[in-house]
Coordinates of N, CA and C in Angstrom, one line a residue:
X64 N 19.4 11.1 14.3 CA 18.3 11.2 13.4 C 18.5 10.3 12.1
X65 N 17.6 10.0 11.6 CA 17.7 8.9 10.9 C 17.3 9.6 9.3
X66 N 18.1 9.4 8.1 CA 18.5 10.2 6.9 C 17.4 9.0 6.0
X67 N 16.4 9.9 5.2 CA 15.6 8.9 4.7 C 16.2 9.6 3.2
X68 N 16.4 8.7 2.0 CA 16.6 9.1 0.4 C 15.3 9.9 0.3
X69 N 15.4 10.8 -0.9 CA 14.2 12.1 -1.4 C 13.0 10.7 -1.7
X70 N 13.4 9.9 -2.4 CA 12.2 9.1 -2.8 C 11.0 8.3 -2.4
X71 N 12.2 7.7 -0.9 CA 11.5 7.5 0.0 C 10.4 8.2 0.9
X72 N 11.5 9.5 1.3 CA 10.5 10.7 1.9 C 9.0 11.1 0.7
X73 N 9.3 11.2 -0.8 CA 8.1 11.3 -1.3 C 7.1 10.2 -1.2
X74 N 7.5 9.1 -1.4 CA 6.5 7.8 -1.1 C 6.1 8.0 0.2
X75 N 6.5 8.2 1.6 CA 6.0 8.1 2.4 C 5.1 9.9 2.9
X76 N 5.1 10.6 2.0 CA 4.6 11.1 1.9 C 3.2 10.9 1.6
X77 N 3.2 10.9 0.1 CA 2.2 10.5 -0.5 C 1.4 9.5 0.0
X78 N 1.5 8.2 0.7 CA 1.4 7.0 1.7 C 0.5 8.3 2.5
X79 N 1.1 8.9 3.4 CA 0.9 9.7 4.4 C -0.7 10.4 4.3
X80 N -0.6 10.9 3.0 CA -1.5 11.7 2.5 C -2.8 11.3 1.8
X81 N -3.1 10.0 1.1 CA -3.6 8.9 0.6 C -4.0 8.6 1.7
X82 N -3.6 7.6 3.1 CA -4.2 7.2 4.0 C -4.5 7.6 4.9
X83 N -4.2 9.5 5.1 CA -4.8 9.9 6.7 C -5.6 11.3 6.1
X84 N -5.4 11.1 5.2 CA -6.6 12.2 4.4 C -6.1 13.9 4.4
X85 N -5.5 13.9 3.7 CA -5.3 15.8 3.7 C -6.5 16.6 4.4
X86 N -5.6 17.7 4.6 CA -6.4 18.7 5.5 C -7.0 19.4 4.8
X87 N -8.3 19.6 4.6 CA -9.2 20.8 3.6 C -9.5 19.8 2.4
X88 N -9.3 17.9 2.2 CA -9.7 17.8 1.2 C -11.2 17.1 1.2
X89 N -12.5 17.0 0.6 CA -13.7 16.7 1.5 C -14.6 16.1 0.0
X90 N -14.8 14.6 0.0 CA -15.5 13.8 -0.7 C -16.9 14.2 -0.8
X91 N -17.3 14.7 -1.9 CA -18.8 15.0 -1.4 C -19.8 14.2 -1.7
X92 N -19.3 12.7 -2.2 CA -20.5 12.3 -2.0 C -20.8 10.8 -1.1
X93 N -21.7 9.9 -1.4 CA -21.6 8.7 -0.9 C -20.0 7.8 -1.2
X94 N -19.9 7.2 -0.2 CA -18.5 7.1 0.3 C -17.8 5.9 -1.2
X95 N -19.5 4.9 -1.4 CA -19.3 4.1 -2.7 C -18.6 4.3 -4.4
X96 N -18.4 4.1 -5.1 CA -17.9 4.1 -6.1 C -18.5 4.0 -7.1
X97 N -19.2 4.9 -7.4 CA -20.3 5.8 -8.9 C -19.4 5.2 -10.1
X98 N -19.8 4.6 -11.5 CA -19.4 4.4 -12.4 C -19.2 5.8 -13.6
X99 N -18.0 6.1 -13.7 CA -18.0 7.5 -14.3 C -17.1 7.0 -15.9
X100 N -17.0 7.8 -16.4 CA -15.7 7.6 -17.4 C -14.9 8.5 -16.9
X101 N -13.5 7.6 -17.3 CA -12.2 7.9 -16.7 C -11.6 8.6 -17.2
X102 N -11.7 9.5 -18.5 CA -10.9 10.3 -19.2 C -10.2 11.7 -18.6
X103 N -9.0 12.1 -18.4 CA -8.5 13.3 -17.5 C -9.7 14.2 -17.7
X104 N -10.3 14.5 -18.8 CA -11.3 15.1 -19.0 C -12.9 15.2 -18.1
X105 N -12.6 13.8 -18.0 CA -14.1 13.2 -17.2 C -13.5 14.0 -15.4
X106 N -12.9 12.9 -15.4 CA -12.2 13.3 -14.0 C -12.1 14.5 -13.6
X107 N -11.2 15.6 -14.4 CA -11.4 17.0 -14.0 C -12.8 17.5 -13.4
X108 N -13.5 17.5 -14.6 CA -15.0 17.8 -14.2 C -15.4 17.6 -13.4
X109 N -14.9 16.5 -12.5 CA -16.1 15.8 -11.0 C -15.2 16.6 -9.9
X110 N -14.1 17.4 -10.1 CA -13.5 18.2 -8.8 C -13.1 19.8 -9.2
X111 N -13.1 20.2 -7.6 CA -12.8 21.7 -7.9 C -11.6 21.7 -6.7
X112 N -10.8 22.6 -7.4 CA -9.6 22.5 -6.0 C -10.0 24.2 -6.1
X113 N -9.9 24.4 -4.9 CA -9.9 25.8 -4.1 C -8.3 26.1 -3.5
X114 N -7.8 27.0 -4.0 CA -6.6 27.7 -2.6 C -7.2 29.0 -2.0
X115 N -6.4 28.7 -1.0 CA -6.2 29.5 0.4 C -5.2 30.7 -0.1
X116 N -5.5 31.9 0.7 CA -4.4 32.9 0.3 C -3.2 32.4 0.6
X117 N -3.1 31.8 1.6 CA -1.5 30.9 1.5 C -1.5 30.2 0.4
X118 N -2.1 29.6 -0.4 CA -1.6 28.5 -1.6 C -2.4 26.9 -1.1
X119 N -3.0 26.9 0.0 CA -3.1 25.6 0.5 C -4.5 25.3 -0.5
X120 N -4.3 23.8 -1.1 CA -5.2 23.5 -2.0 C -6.3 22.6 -0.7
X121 N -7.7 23.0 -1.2 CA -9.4 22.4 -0.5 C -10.3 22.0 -1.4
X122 N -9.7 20.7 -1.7 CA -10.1 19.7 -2.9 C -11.6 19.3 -2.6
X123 N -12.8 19.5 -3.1 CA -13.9 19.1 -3.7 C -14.4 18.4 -4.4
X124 N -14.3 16.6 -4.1 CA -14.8 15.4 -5.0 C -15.9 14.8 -5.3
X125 N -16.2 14.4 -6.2 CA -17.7 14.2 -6.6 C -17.4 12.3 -6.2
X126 N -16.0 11.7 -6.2 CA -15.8 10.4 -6.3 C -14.6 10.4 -5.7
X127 N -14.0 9.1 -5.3 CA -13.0 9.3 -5.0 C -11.8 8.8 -6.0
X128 N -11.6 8.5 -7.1 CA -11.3 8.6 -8.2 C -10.5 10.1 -8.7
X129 N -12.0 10.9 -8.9 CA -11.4 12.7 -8.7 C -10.8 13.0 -7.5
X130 N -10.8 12.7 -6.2 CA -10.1 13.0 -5.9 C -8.6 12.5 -5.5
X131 N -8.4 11.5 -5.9 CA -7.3 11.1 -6.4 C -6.7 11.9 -7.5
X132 N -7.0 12.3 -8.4 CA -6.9 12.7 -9.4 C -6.4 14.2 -9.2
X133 N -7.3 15.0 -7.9 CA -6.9 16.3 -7.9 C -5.7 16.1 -6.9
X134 N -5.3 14.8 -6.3 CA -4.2 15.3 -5.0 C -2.9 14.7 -6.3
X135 N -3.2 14.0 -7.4 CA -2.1 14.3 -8.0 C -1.6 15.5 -9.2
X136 N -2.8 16.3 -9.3 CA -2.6 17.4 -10.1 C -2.0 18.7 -9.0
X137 N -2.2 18.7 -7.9 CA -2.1 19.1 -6.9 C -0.5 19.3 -6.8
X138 N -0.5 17.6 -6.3 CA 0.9 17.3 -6.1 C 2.0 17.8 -7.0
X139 N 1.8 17.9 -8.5 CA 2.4 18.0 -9.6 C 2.6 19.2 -9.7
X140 N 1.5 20.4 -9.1 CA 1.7 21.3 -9.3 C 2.9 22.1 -8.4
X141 N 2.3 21.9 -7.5 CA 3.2 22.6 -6.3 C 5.0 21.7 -6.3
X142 N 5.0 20.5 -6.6 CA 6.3 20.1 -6.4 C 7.3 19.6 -7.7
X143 N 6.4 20.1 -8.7 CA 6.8 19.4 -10.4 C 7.8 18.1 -10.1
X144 N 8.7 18.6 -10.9 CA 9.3 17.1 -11.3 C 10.0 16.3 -9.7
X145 N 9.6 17.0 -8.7 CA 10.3 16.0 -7.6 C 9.0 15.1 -7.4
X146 N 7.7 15.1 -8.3 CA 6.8 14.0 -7.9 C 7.3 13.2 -8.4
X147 N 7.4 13.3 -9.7 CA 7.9 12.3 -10.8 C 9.3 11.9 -10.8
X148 N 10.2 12.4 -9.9 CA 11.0 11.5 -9.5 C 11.5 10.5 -8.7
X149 N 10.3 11.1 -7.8 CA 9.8 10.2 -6.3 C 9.4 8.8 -6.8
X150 N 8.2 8.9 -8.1 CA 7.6 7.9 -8.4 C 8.3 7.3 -9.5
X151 N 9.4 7.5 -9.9 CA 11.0 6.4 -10.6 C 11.6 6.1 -9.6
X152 N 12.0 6.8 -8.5 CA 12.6 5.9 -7.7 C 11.5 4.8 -6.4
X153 N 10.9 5.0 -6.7 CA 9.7 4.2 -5.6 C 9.3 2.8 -6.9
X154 N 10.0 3.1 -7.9 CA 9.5 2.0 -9.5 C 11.0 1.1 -8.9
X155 N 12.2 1.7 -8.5 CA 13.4 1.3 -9.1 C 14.1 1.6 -10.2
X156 N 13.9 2.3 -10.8 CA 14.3 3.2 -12.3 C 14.9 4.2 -12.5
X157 N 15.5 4.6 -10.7 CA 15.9 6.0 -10.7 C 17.7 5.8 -11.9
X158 N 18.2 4.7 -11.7 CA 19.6 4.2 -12.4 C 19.1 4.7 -13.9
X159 N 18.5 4.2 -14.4 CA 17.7 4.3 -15.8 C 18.1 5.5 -16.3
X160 N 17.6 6.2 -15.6 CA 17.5 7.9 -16.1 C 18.4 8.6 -15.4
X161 N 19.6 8.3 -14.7 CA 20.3 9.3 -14.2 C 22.0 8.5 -13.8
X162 N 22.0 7.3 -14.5 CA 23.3 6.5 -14.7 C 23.4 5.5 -13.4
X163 N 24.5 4.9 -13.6 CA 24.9 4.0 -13.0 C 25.3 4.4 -11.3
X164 N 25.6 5.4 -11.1 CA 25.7 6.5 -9.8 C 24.9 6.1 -8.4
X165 N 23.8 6.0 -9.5 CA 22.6 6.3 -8.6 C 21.6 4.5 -8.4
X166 N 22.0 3.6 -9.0 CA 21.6 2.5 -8.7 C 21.2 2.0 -7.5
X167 N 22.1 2.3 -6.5 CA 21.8 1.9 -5.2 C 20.6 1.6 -4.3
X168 N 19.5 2.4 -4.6 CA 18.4 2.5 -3.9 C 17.3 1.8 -5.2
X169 N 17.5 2.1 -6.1 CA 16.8 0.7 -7.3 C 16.6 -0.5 -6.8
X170 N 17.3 -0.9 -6.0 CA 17.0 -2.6 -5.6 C 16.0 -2.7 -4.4
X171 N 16.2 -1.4 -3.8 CA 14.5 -2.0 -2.7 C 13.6 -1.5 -3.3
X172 N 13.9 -0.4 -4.6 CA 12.9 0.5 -4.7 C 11.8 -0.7 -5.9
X173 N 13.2 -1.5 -6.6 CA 12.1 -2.2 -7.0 C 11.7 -3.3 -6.4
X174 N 12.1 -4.0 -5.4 CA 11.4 -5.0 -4.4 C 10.1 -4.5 -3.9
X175 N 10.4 -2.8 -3.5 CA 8.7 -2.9 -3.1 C 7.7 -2.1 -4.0
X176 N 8.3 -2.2 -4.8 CA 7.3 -1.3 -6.0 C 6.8 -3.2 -6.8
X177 N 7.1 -4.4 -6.7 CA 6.4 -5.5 -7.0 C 5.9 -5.7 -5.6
X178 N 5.9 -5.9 -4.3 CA 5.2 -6.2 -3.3 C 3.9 -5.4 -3.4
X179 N 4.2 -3.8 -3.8 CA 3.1 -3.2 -3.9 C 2.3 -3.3 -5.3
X180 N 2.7 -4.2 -6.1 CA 1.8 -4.5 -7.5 C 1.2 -5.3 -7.3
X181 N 1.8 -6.5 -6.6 CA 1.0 -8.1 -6.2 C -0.3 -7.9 -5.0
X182 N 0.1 -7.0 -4.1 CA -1.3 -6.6 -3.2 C -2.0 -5.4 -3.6
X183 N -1.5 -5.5 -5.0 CA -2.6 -4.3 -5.3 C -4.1 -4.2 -5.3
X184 N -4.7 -5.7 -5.9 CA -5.7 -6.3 -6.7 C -6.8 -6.3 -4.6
X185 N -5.6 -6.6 -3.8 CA -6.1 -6.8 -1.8 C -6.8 -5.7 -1.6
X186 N -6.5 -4.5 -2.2 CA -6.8 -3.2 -1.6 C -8.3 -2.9 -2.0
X187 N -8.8 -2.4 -0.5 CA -10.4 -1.7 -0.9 C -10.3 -0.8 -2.2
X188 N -11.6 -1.2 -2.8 CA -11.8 -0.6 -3.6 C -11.9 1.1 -3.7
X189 N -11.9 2.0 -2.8 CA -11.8 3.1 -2.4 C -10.2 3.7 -3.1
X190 N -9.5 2.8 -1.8 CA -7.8 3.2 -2.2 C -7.6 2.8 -4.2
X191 N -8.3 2.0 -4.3 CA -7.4 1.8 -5.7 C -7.9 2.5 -6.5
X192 N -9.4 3.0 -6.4 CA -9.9 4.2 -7.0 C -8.8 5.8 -6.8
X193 N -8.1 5.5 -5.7 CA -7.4 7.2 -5.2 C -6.5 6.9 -5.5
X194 N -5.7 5.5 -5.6 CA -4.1 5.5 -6.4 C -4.3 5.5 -8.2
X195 N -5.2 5.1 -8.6 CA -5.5 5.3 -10.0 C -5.6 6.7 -10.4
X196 N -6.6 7.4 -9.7 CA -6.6 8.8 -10.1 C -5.6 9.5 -9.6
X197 N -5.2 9.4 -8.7 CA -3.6 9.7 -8.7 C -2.5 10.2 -9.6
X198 N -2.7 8.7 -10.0 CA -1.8 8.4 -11.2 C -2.2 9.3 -12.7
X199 N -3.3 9.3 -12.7 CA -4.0 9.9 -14.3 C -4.0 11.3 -13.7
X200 N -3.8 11.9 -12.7 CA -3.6 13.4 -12.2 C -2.4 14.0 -12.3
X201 N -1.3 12.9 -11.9 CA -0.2 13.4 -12.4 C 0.5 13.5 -13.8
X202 N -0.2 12.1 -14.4 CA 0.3 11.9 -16.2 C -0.6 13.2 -16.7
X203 N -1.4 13.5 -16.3 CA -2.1 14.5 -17.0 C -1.5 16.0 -17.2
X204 N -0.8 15.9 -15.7 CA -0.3 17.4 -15.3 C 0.8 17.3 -16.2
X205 N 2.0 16.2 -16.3 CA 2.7 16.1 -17.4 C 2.7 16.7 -18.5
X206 N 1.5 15.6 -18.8 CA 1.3 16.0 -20.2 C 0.9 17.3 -20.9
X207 N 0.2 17.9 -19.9 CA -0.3 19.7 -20.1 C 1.3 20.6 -20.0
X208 N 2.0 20.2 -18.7 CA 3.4 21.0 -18.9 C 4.5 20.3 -18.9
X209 N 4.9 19.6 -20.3 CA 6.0 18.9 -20.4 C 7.0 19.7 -20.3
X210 N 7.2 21.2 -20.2 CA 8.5 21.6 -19.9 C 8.9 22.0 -18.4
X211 N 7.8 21.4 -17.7 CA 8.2 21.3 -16.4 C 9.3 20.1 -15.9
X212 N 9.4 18.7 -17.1 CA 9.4 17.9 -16.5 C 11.0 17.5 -17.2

């Protein structure tokens, strides 16, 4: 069996989940890109996450932007700081914050954390709407529980 690093396993997670669509999560509207403002504020508003008595989150998007937005509030919630570690070491930066020990995996992590900056601009407009909110789902969650992190 083949041993993947935590960081990896979260990037290809996230990958996973970004491109084959979570289970229970459902865009509600035209599949195009509505011009909204972007503020965590804004964004919140355009989604409702529902859980299951198991805990399973059934995200509700008005754009796909929000829903980006809720699979990283989502994400943050249920896994706190192993998102935000996944996404330093998926940067290359894991050495940064945790010494010289741990450098090792920094060197692909930043080879494809620039492969994936240069085709960023390639990607349907869809995806870069759901990596953007993403990203402002997770800094958001942060920012609301910094002593999670």
């Amino acid at each position: 069996m083949t041993y993947w690093p935590c960081g990896a396993r979260v990037l290809a997670i996230v990958f996973l989940v970004l491109w084959a669509g979570p289970v229970g999560a459902q865009v509600l509207t035209d599949p195009g890109l509505p011009s909204y403002p972007d503020t965590a504020q804004a964004l919140s508003a355009r989604v409702e996450i529902i859980r299951t008595d198991y805990g399973v989150p059934h995200i509700y998007a008005e754009d796909w932007k929000a829903f980006g937005y809720a699979m990283g509030w989502v994400q943050s919630e249920d896994y706190g700081d192993q998102v935000a570690i996944g996404l330093v070491r998926s940067r290359g930066e894991y050495g940064l914050y945790t010494g010289r020990d741990s450098i090792a995996g920094d060197f692909a992590g930043r080879e494809a954390h620039a492969l994936a900056a240069a085709r960023y601009e390639l990607l349907e407009p869809r995806a870069r709407a759901t990596y953007d909110g993403f990203a402002e789902g997770v800094n958001e969650y942060a920012r609301q529980n910094p002593g999670e992190f």
